[in-house]
Amino acid sequence: MTIQQEDAAKLWKCIHKGGIEDGVLSEEVADYRQALESHFFVHFKIHLSAMTLKRIGTPLACVGNEGRLKILMSSGVRTVLYHLTEVVLENAGHIA
């Protein structure tokens, strides 16, 4: 099952009010996921949470369930690493 890039971007723009330099809040990610889950249930009667995510990607990068990250555009290296650093720092308190 695939979500078209344009549709995913439209949904994200509705949820994330800032620009790329503003960072991404975990609440925004949770709202985005909830919106996707609601959409798929309403239209297709599919529970996304019951499915296995094998791969997720953007025009800049993709990652599979084996944990391998592939950066697809050299111009996106800084952006991808920035967001990975944000996630690590946000979750640093949860890692023992």
PDB file of N, CA and C in Angstrom:
ATOM      1  N   MET A   1       0.848  -1.154   0.000  1.00  0.00           N
ATOM      2  CA  MET A   1       0.000   0.000   0.000  1.00  0.00           C
ATOM      3  C   MET A   1       0.904   1.231   0.000  1.00  0.00           C
ATOM      4  N   THR A   2       0.583   2.186  -0.829  1.00  0.00           N
ATOM      5  CA  THR A   2       1.401   3.384  -0.976  1.00  0.00           C
ATOM      6  C   THR A   2       0.535   4.630  -0.852  1.00  0.00           C
ATOM      7  N   ILE A   3       1.071   5.622  -0.211  1.00  0.00           N
ATOM      8  CA  ILE A   3       0.421   6.927  -0.133  1.00  0.00           C
ATOM      9  C   ILE A   3       1.185   7.843  -1.076  1.00  0.00           C
ATOM     10  N   GLN A   4       0.481   8.476  -1.968  1.00  0.00           N
ATOM     11  CA  GLN A   4       1.127   9.364  -2.931  1.00  0.00           C
ATOM     12  C   GLN A   4       1.810  10.525  -2.209  1.00  0.00           C
ATOM     13  N   GLN A   5       2.980  10.882  -2.698  1.00  0.00           N
ATOM     14  CA  GLN A   5       3.786  11.941  -2.089  1.00  0.00           C
ATOM     15  C   GLN A   5       3.020  13.249  -1.962  1.00  0.00           C
ATOM     16  N   GLU A   6       2.293  13.617  -2.990  1.00  0.00           N
ATOM     17  CA  GLU A   6       1.561  14.884  -2.975  1.00  0.00           C
ATOM     18  C   GLU A   6       0.485  14.887  -1.893  1.00  0.00           C
ATOM     19  N   ASP A   7      -0.210  13.757  -1.743  1.00  0.00           N
ATOM     20  CA  ASP A   7      -1.261  13.656  -0.728  1.00  0.00           C
ATOM     21  C   ASP A   7      -0.674  13.712   0.681  1.00  0.00           C
ATOM     22  N   ALA A   8       0.436  13.009   0.875  1.00  0.00           N
ATOM     23  CA  ALA A   8       1.093  13.027   2.184  1.00  0.00           C
ATOM     24  C   ALA A   8       1.581  14.434   2.522  1.00  0.00           C
ATOM     25  N   ALA A   9       2.116  15.138   1.524  1.00  0.00           N
ATOM     26  CA  ALA A   9       2.610  16.506   1.749  1.00  0.00           C
ATOM     27  C   ALA A   9       1.472  17.457   2.090  1.00  0.00           C
ATOM     28  N   LYS A  10       0.332  17.321   1.425  1.00  0.00           N
ATOM     29  CA  LYS A  10      -0.823  18.179   1.723  1.00  0.00           C
ATOM     30  C   LYS A  10      -1.281  17.982   3.164  1.00  0.00           C
ATOM     31  N   LEU A  11      -1.357  16.726   3.585  1.00  0.00           N
ATOM     32  CA  LEU A  11      -1.771  16.432   4.953  1.00  0.00           C
ATOM     33  C   LEU A  11      -0.769  17.017   5.947  1.00  0.00           C
ATOM     34  N   TRP A  12       0.522  16.844   5.670  1.00  0.00           N
ATOM     35  CA  TRP A  12       1.546  17.367   6.575  1.00  0.00           C
ATOM     36  C   TRP A  12       1.457  18.883   6.687  1.00  0.00           C
ATOM     37  N   LYS A  13       1.213  19.567   5.578  1.00  0.00           N
ATOM     38  CA  LYS A  13       1.116  21.028   5.603  1.00  0.00           C
ATOM     39  C   LYS A  13      -0.070  21.493   6.438  1.00  0.00           C
ATOM     40  N   CYS A  14      -1.109  20.678   6.519  1.00  0.00           N
ATOM     41  CA  CYS A  14      -2.258  21.016   7.365  1.00  0.00           C
ATOM     42  C   CYS A  14      -1.915  20.888   8.850  1.00  0.00           C
ATOM     43  N   ILE A  15      -1.000  19.991   9.168  1.00  0.00           N
ATOM     44  CA  ILE A  15      -0.660  19.721  10.562  1.00  0.00           C
ATOM     45  C   ILE A  15       0.536  20.547  11.026  1.00  0.00           C
ATOM     46  N   HIS A  16       1.584  20.614  10.205  1.00  0.00           N
ATOM     47  CA  HIS A  16       2.824  21.319  10.561  1.00  0.00           C
ATOM     48  C   HIS A  16       2.755  22.746  10.044  1.00  0.00           C
ATOM     49  N   LYS A  17       2.664  23.686  10.962  1.00  0.00           N
ATOM     50  CA  LYS A  17       2.473  25.086  10.579  1.00  0.00           C
ATOM     51  C   LYS A  17       3.786  25.820  10.318  1.00  0.00           C
ATOM     52  N   GLY A  18       4.912  25.283  10.744  1.00  0.00           N
ATOM     53  CA  GLY A  18       6.190  25.960  10.559  1.00  0.00           C
ATOM     54  C   GLY A  18       6.918  25.479   9.316  1.00  0.00           C
ATOM     55  N   GLY A  19       8.113  26.004   9.127  1.00  0.00           N
ATOM     56  CA  GLY A  19       8.967  25.583   8.030  1.00  0.00           C
ATOM     57  C   GLY A  19       9.925  24.506   8.495  1.00  0.00           C
ATOM     58  N   ILE A  20      10.808  24.081   7.600  1.00  0.00           N
ATOM     59  CA  ILE A  20      11.753  23.016   7.927  1.00  0.00           C
ATOM     60  C   ILE A  20      12.698  23.434   9.049  1.00  0.00           C
ATOM     61  N   GLU A  21      13.027  24.713   9.108  1.00  0.00           N
ATOM     62  CA  GLU A  21      13.945  25.203  10.136  1.00  0.00           C
ATOM     63  C   GLU A  21      13.298  25.253  11.513  1.00  0.00           C
ATOM     64  N   ASP A  22      11.976  25.138  11.584  1.00  0.00           N
ATOM     65  CA  ASP A  22      11.266  25.178  12.860  1.00  0.00           C
ATOM     66  C   ASP A  22      11.278  23.843  13.590  1.00  0.00           C
ATOM     67  N   GLY A  23      11.738  22.799  12.938  1.00  0.00           N
ATOM     68  CA  GLY A  23      11.747  21.490  13.558  1.00  0.00           C
ATOM     69  C   GLY A  23      10.375  20.836  13.501  1.00  0.00           C
ATOM     70  N   VAL A  24      10.333  19.619  13.973  1.00  0.00           N
ATOM     71  CA  VAL A  24       9.105  18.834  13.962  1.00  0.00           C
ATOM     72  C   VAL A  24       8.808  18.423  15.392  1.00  0.00           C
ATOM     73  N   LEU A  25       7.602  18.683  15.836  1.00  0.00           N
ATOM     74  CA  LEU A  25       7.204  18.317  17.190  1.00  0.00           C
ATOM     75  C   LEU A  25       6.638  16.904  17.206  1.00  0.00           C
ATOM     76  N   SER A  26       6.880  16.189  18.293  1.00  0.00           N
ATOM     77  CA  SER A  26       6.356  14.826  18.395  1.00  0.00           C
ATOM     78  C   SER A  26       4.827  14.827  18.348  1.00  0.00           C
ATOM     79  N   GLU A  27       4.201  15.900  18.833  1.00  0.00           N
ATOM     80  CA  GLU A  27       2.740  16.002  18.769  1.00  0.00           C
ATOM     81  C   GLU A  27       2.266  16.081  17.320  1.00  0.00           C
ATOM     82  N   GLU A  28       3.036  16.778  16.484  1.00  0.00           N
ATOM     83  CA  GLU A  28       2.683  16.876  15.068  1.00  0.00           C
ATOM     84  C   GLU A  28       2.768  15.508  14.400  1.00  0.00           C
ATOM     85  N   VAL A  29       3.793  14.758  14.750  1.00  0.00           N
ATOM     86  CA  VAL A  29       3.952  13.417  14.184  1.00  0.00           C
ATOM     87  C   VAL A  29       2.795  12.527  14.628  1.00  0.00           C
ATOM     88  N   ALA A  30       2.416  12.620  15.895  1.00  0.00           N
ATOM     89  CA  ALA A  30       1.290  11.831  16.407  1.00  0.00           C
ATOM     90  C   ALA A  30      -0.011  12.227  15.709  1.00  0.00           C
ATOM     91  N   ASP A  31      -0.228  13.519  15.510  1.00  0.00           N
ATOM     92  CA  ASP A  31      -1.430  13.987  14.808  1.00  0.00           C
ATOM     93  C   ASP A  31      -1.444  13.510  13.360  1.00  0.00           C
ATOM     94  N   TYR A  32      -0.286  13.534  12.710  1.00  0.00           N
ATOM     95  CA  TYR A  32      -0.165  13.084  11.317  1.00  0.00           C
ATOM     96  C   TYR A  32      -0.512  11.597  11.214  1.00  0.00           C
ATOM     97  N   ARG A  33       0.047  10.825  12.123  1.00  0.00           N
ATOM     98  CA  ARG A  33      -0.224   9.378  12.116  1.00  0.00           C
ATOM     99  C   ARG A  33      -1.712   9.107  12.366  1.00  0.00           C
ATOM    100  N   GLN A  34      -2.292   9.817  13.316  1.00  0.00           N
ATOM    101  CA  GLN A  34      -3.711   9.638  13.621  1.00  0.00           C
ATOM    102  C   GLN A  34      -4.578   9.993  12.424  1.00  0.00           C
ATOM    103  N   ALA A  35      -4.222  11.058  11.716  1.00  0.00           N
ATOM    104  CA  ALA A  35      -4.984  11.459  10.527  1.00  0.00           C
ATOM    105  C   ALA A  35      -4.904  10.388   9.444  1.00  0.00           C
ATOM    106  N   LEU A  36      -3.723   9.821   9.249  1.00  0.00           N
ATOM    107  CA  LEU A  36      -3.578   8.741   8.262  1.00  0.00           C
ATOM    108  C   LEU A  36      -4.399   7.518   8.661  1.00  0.00           C
ATOM    109  N   GLU A  37      -4.308   7.142   9.936  1.00  0.00           N
ATOM    110  CA  GLU A  37      -5.058   5.978  10.407  1.00  0.00           C
ATOM    111  C   GLU A  37      -6.562   6.194  10.256  1.00  0.00           C
ATOM    112  N   SER A  38      -7.040   7.375  10.591  1.00  0.00           N
ATOM    113  CA  SER A  38      -8.466   7.679  10.455  1.00  0.00           C
ATOM    114  C   SER A  38      -8.905   7.629   9.001  1.00  0.00           C
ATOM    115  N   HIS A  39      -8.105   8.214   8.121  1.00  0.00           N
ATOM    116  CA  HIS A  39      -8.429   8.226   6.690  1.00  0.00           C
ATOM    117  C   HIS A  39      -8.550   6.801   6.146  1.00  0.00           C
ATOM    118  N   PHE A  40      -7.572   5.963   6.450  1.00  0.00           N
ATOM    119  CA  PHE A  40      -7.597   4.604   5.920  1.00  0.00           C
ATOM    120  C   PHE A  40      -8.752   3.795   6.493  1.00  0.00           C
ATOM    121  N   PHE A  41      -9.113   4.041   7.746  1.00  0.00           N
ATOM    122  CA  PHE A  41     -10.237   3.298   8.296  1.00  0.00           C
ATOM    123  C   PHE A  41     -11.556   3.764   7.693  1.00  0.00           C
ATOM    124  N   VAL A  42     -11.750   5.070   7.587  1.00  0.00           N
ATOM    125  CA  VAL A  42     -13.006   5.608   7.046  1.00  0.00           C
ATOM    126  C   VAL A  42     -13.218   5.168   5.600  1.00  0.00           C
ATOM    127  N   HIS A  43     -12.175   5.244   4.795  1.00  0.00           N
ATOM    128  CA  HIS A  43     -12.331   4.971   3.369  1.00  0.00           C
ATOM    129  C   HIS A  43     -12.166   3.504   2.983  1.00  0.00           C
ATOM    130  N   PHE A  44     -11.313   2.767   3.703  1.00  0.00           N
ATOM    131  CA  PHE A  44     -11.004   1.397   3.284  1.00  0.00           C
ATOM    132  C   PHE A  44     -11.277   0.351   4.355  1.00  0.00           C
ATOM    133  N   LYS A  45     -11.684   0.772   5.544  1.00  0.00           N
ATOM    134  CA  LYS A  45     -11.897  -0.125   6.688  1.00  0.00           C
ATOM    135  C   LYS A  45     -10.628  -0.911   7.017  1.00  0.00           C
ATOM    136  N   ILE A  46      -9.486  -0.232   6.901  1.00  0.00           N
ATOM    137  CA  ILE A  46      -8.186  -0.839   7.184  1.00  0.00           C
ATOM    138  C   ILE A  46      -7.624  -0.209   8.453  1.00  0.00           C
ATOM    139  N   HIS A  47      -7.189  -1.051   9.377  1.00  0.00           N
ATOM    140  CA  HIS A  47      -6.510  -0.587  10.588  1.00  0.00           C
ATOM    141  C   HIS A  47      -5.011  -0.583  10.303  1.00  0.00           C
ATOM    142  N   LEU A  48      -4.444   0.595  10.065  1.00  0.00           N
ATOM    143  CA  LEU A  48      -3.015   0.681   9.760  1.00  0.00           C
ATOM    144  C   LEU A  48      -2.160   0.139  10.897  1.00  0.00           C
ATOM    145  N   SER A  49      -2.597   0.329  12.125  1.00  0.00           N
ATOM    146  CA  SER A  49      -1.805  -0.131  13.266  1.00  0.00           C
ATOM    147  C   SER A  49      -1.686  -1.654  13.313  1.00  0.00           C
ATOM    148  N   ALA A  50      -2.559  -2.364  12.614  1.00  0.00           N
ATOM    149  CA  ALA A  50      -2.496  -3.819  12.576  1.00  0.00           C
ATOM    150  C   ALA A  50      -1.584  -4.331  11.461  1.00  0.00           C
ATOM    151  N   MET A  51      -1.080  -3.414  10.636  1.00  0.00           N
ATOM    152  CA  MET A  51      -0.227  -3.808   9.515  1.00  0.00           C
ATOM    153  C   MET A  51       1.247  -3.652   9.889  1.00  0.00           C
ATOM    154  N   THR A  52       2.105  -4.311   9.127  1.00  0.00           N
ATOM    155  CA  THR A  52       3.548  -4.212   9.318  1.00  0.00           C
ATOM    156  C   THR A  52       4.118  -3.196   8.345  1.00  0.00           C
ATOM    157  N   LEU A  53       4.855  -2.231   8.879  1.00  0.00           N
ATOM    158  CA  LEU A  53       5.503  -1.231   8.043  1.00  0.00           C
ATOM    159  C   LEU A  53       6.841  -1.792   7.581  1.00  0.00           C
ATOM    160  N   LYS A  54       7.006  -1.928   6.278  1.00  0.00           N
ATOM    161  CA  LYS A  54       8.237  -2.502   5.733  1.00  0.00           C
ATOM    162  C   LYS A  54       9.210  -1.449   5.238  1.00  0.00           C
ATOM    163  N   ARG A  55       8.680  -0.332   4.730  1.00  0.00           N
ATOM    164  CA  ARG A  55       9.554   0.706   4.188  1.00  0.00           C
ATOM    165  C   ARG A  55       8.813   2.027   4.204  1.00  0.00           C
ATOM    166  N   ILE A  56       9.553   3.064   4.482  1.00  0.00           N
ATOM    167  CA  ILE A  56       8.996   4.408   4.416  1.00  0.00           C
ATOM    168  C   ILE A  56      10.033   5.290   3.738  1.00  0.00           C
ATOM    169  N   GLY A  57       9.551   6.192   2.906  1.00  0.00           N
ATOM    170  CA  GLY A  57      10.504   7.020   2.185  1.00  0.00           C
ATOM    171  C   GLY A  57       9.943   8.368   1.799  1.00  0.00           C
ATOM    172  N   THR A  58      10.854   9.243   1.499  1.00  0.00           N
ATOM    173  CA  THR A  58      10.553  10.571   0.985  1.00  0.00           C
ATOM    174  C   THR A  58      11.468  10.776  -0.212  1.00  0.00           C
ATOM    175  N   PRO A  59      11.327  11.887  -0.914  1.00  0.00           N
ATOM    176  CA  PRO A  59      12.270  12.134  -2.014  1.00  0.00           C
ATOM    177  C   PRO A  59      13.722  12.244  -1.533  1.00  0.00           C
ATOM    178  N   LEU A  60      13.929  12.546  -0.250  1.00  0.00           N
ATOM    179  CA  LEU A  60      15.288  12.694   0.276  1.00  0.00           C
ATOM    180  C   LEU A  60      15.897  11.396   0.769  1.00  0.00           C
ATOM    181  N   ALA A  61      15.076  10.536   1.386  1.00  0.00           N
ATOM    182  CA  ALA A  61      15.626   9.335   2.007  1.00  0.00           C
ATOM    183  C   ALA A  61      14.549   8.277   2.183  1.00  0.00           C
ATOM    184  N   CYS A  62      15.007   7.044   2.381  1.00  0.00           N
ATOM    185  CA  CYS A  62      14.077   5.966   2.722  1.00  0.00           C
ATOM    186  C   CYS A  62      14.764   5.058   3.735  1.00  0.00           C
ATOM    187  N   VAL A  63      13.954   4.371   4.509  1.00  0.00           N
ATOM    188  CA  VAL A  63      14.464   3.427   5.493  1.00  0.00           C
ATOM    189  C   VAL A  63      13.535   2.218   5.494  1.00  0.00           C
ATOM    190  N   GLY A  64      14.135   1.042   5.600  1.00  0.00           N
ATOM    191  CA  GLY A  64      13.366  -0.190   5.628  1.00  0.00           C
ATOM    192  C   GLY A  64      13.309  -0.754   7.030  1.00  0.00           C
ATOM    193  N   ASN A  65      12.508  -1.804   7.198  1.00  0.00           N
ATOM    194  CA  ASN A  65      12.341  -2.383   8.529  1.00  0.00           C
ATOM    195  C   ASN A  65      13.602  -3.085   9.020  1.00  0.00           C
ATOM    196  N   GLU A  66      14.592  -3.260   8.149  1.00  0.00           N
ATOM    197  CA  GLU A  66      15.872  -3.822   8.581  1.00  0.00           C
ATOM    198  C   GLU A  66      16.753  -2.750   9.221  1.00  0.00           C
ATOM    199  N   GLY A  67      16.314  -1.474   9.154  1.00  0.00           N
ATOM    200  CA  GLY A  67      17.021  -0.383   9.798  1.00  0.00           C
ATOM    201  C   GLY A  67      18.038   0.329   8.935  1.00  0.00           C
ATOM    202  N   ARG A  68      18.111  -0.021   7.674  1.00  0.00           N
ATOM    203  CA  ARG A  68      19.082   0.607   6.779  1.00  0.00           C
ATOM    204  C   ARG A  68      18.509   1.892   6.201  1.00  0.00           C
ATOM    205  N   LEU A  69      19.226   2.990   6.380  1.00  0.00           N
ATOM    206  CA  LEU A  69      18.830   4.295   5.860  1.00  0.00           C
ATOM    207  C   LEU A  69      19.562   4.541   4.555  1.00  0.00           C
ATOM    208  N   LYS A  70      18.815   4.977   3.548  1.00  0.00           N
ATOM    209  CA  LYS A  70      19.422   5.313   2.263  1.00  0.00           C
ATOM    210  C   LYS A  70      19.062   6.756   1.947  1.00  0.00           C
ATOM    211  N   ILE A  71      20.079   7.607   1.868  1.00  0.00           N
ATOM    212  CA  ILE A  71      19.868   9.004   1.501  1.00  0.00           C
ATOM    213  C   ILE A  71      19.932   9.077  -0.015  1.00  0.00           C
ATOM    214  N   LEU A  72      18.862   9.553  -0.634  1.00  0.00           N
ATOM    215  CA  LEU A  72      18.700   9.486  -2.079  1.00  0.00           C
ATOM    216  C   LEU A  72      19.236  10.702  -2.821  1.00  0.00           C
ATOM    217  N   MET A  73      19.374  11.816  -2.137  1.00  0.00           N
ATOM    218  CA  MET A  73      19.849  13.039  -2.790  1.00  0.00           C
ATOM    219  C   MET A  73      20.960  13.647  -1.945  1.00  0.00           C
ATOM    220  N   SER A  74      22.096  13.918  -2.553  1.00  0.00           N
ATOM    221  CA  SER A  74      23.207  14.496  -1.792  1.00  0.00           C
ATOM    222  C   SER A  74      22.830  15.850  -1.195  1.00  0.00           C
ATOM    223  N   SER A  75      21.952  16.571  -1.857  1.00  0.00           N
ATOM    224  CA  SER A  75      21.525  17.872  -1.330  1.00  0.00           C
ATOM    225  C   SER A  75      20.681  17.728  -0.061  1.00  0.00           C
ATOM    226  N   GLY A  76      20.208  16.527   0.230  1.00  0.00           N
ATOM    227  CA  GLY A  76      19.369  16.312   1.400  1.00  0.00           C
ATOM    228  C   GLY A  76      20.091  15.751   2.603  1.00  0.00           C
ATOM    229  N   VAL A  77      21.399  15.520   2.498  1.00  0.00           N
ATOM    230  CA  VAL A  77      22.143  14.913   3.603  1.00  0.00           C
ATOM    231  C   VAL A  77      21.995  15.736   4.881  1.00  0.00           C
ATOM    232  N   ARG A  78      22.210  17.023   4.793  1.00  0.00           N
ATOM    233  CA  ARG A  78      22.145  17.884   5.979  1.00  0.00           C
ATOM    234  C   ARG A  78      20.749  17.841   6.611  1.00  0.00           C
ATOM    235  N   THR A  79      19.710  17.895   5.789  1.00  0.00           N
ATOM    236  CA  THR A  79      18.335  17.873   6.299  1.00  0.00           C
ATOM    237  C   THR A  79      18.026  16.552   6.989  1.00  0.00           C
ATOM    238  N   VAL A  80      18.400  15.441   6.360  1.00  0.00           N
ATOM    239  CA  VAL A  80      18.142  14.122   6.945  1.00  0.00           C
ATOM    240  C   VAL A  80      18.882  13.981   8.271  1.00  0.00           C
ATOM    241  N   LEU A  81      20.150  14.353   8.302  1.00  0.00           N
ATOM    242  CA  LEU A  81      20.923  14.246   9.539  1.00  0.00           C
ATOM    243  C   LEU A  81      20.386  15.175  10.625  1.00  0.00           C
ATOM    244  N   TYR A  82      19.907  16.342  10.231  1.00  0.00           N
ATOM    245  CA  TYR A  82      19.305  17.271  11.190  1.00  0.00           C
ATOM    246  C   TYR A  82      18.094  16.620  11.867  1.00  0.00           C
ATOM    247  N   HIS A  83      17.217  16.035  11.065  1.00  0.00           N
ATOM    248  CA  HIS A  83      16.011  15.424  11.627  1.00  0.00           C
ATOM    249  C   HIS A  83      16.341  14.189  12.463  1.00  0.00           C
ATOM    250  N   LEU A  84      17.312  13.407  12.049  1.00  0.00           N
ATOM    251  CA  LEU A  84      17.723  12.253  12.854  1.00  0.00           C
ATOM    252  C   LEU A  84      18.274  12.713  14.206  1.00  0.00           C
ATOM    253  N   THR A  85      19.069  13.770  14.185  1.00  0.00           N
ATOM    254  CA  THR A  85      19.613  14.318  15.430  1.00  0.00           C
ATOM    255  C   THR A  85      18.493  14.803  16.340  1.00  0.00           C
ATOM    256  N   GLU A  86      17.491  15.466  15.775  1.00  0.00           N
ATOM    257  CA  GLU A  86      16.339  15.934  16.560  1.00  0.00           C
ATOM    258  C   GLU A  86      15.640  14.759  17.248  1.00  0.00           C
ATOM    259  N   VAL A  87      15.433  13.676  16.524  1.00  0.00           N
ATOM    260  CA  VAL A  87      14.755  12.503  17.090  1.00  0.00           C
ATOM    261  C   VAL A  87      15.587  11.907  18.218  1.00  0.00           C
ATOM    262  N   VAL A  88      16.888  11.771  17.997  1.00  0.00           N
ATOM    263  CA  VAL A  88      17.763  11.204  19.020  1.00  0.00           C
ATOM    264  C   VAL A  88      17.763  12.072  20.276  1.00  0.00           C
ATOM    265  N   LEU A  89      17.905  13.378  20.102  1.00  0.00           N
ATOM    266  CA  LEU A  89      17.923  14.272  21.261  1.00  0.00           C
ATOM    267  C   LEU A  89      16.594  14.268  22.005  1.00  0.00           C
ATOM    268  N   GLU A  90      15.505  14.199  21.265  1.00  0.00           N
ATOM    269  CA  GLU A  90      14.179  14.177  21.887  1.00  0.00           C
ATOM    270  C   GLU A  90      13.972  12.907  22.699  1.00  0.00           C
ATOM    271  N   ASN A  91      14.562  11.804  22.232  1.00  0.00           N
ATOM    272  CA  ASN A  91      14.373  10.518  22.898  1.00  0.00           C
ATOM    273  C   ASN A  91      15.526  10.140  23.817  1.00  0.00           C
ATOM    274  N   ALA A  92      16.512  11.005  23.979  1.00  0.00           N
ATOM    275  CA  ALA A  92      17.690  10.689  24.788  1.00  0.00           C
ATOM    276  C   ALA A  92      17.319  10.355  26.230  1.00  0.00           C
ATOM    277  N   GLY A  93      16.315  11.002  26.761  1.00  0.00           N
ATOM    278  CA  GLY A  93      15.896  10.732  28.130  1.00  0.00           C
ATOM    279  C   GLY A  93      15.215   9.388  28.302  1.00  0.00           C
ATOM    280  N   HIS A  94      14.747   8.798  27.205  1.00  0.00           N
ATOM    281  CA  HIS A  94      14.039   7.517  27.271  1.00  0.00           C
ATOM    282  C   HIS A  94      14.979   6.330  27.133  1.00  0.00           C
ATOM    283  N   ILE A  95      16.230   6.589  26.749  1.00  0.00           N
ATOM    284  CA  ILE A  95      17.195   5.511  26.530  1.00  0.00           C
ATOM    285  C   ILE A  95      17.976   5.301  27.818  1.00  0.00           C
ATOM    286  N   ALA A  96      17.990   4.070  28.278  1.00  0.00           N
ATOM    287  CA  ALA A  96      18.695   3.773  29.536  1.00  0.00           C
ATOM    288  C   ALA A  96      20.058   3.202  29.271  1.00  0.00           C
TER     289      ALA A  96
END
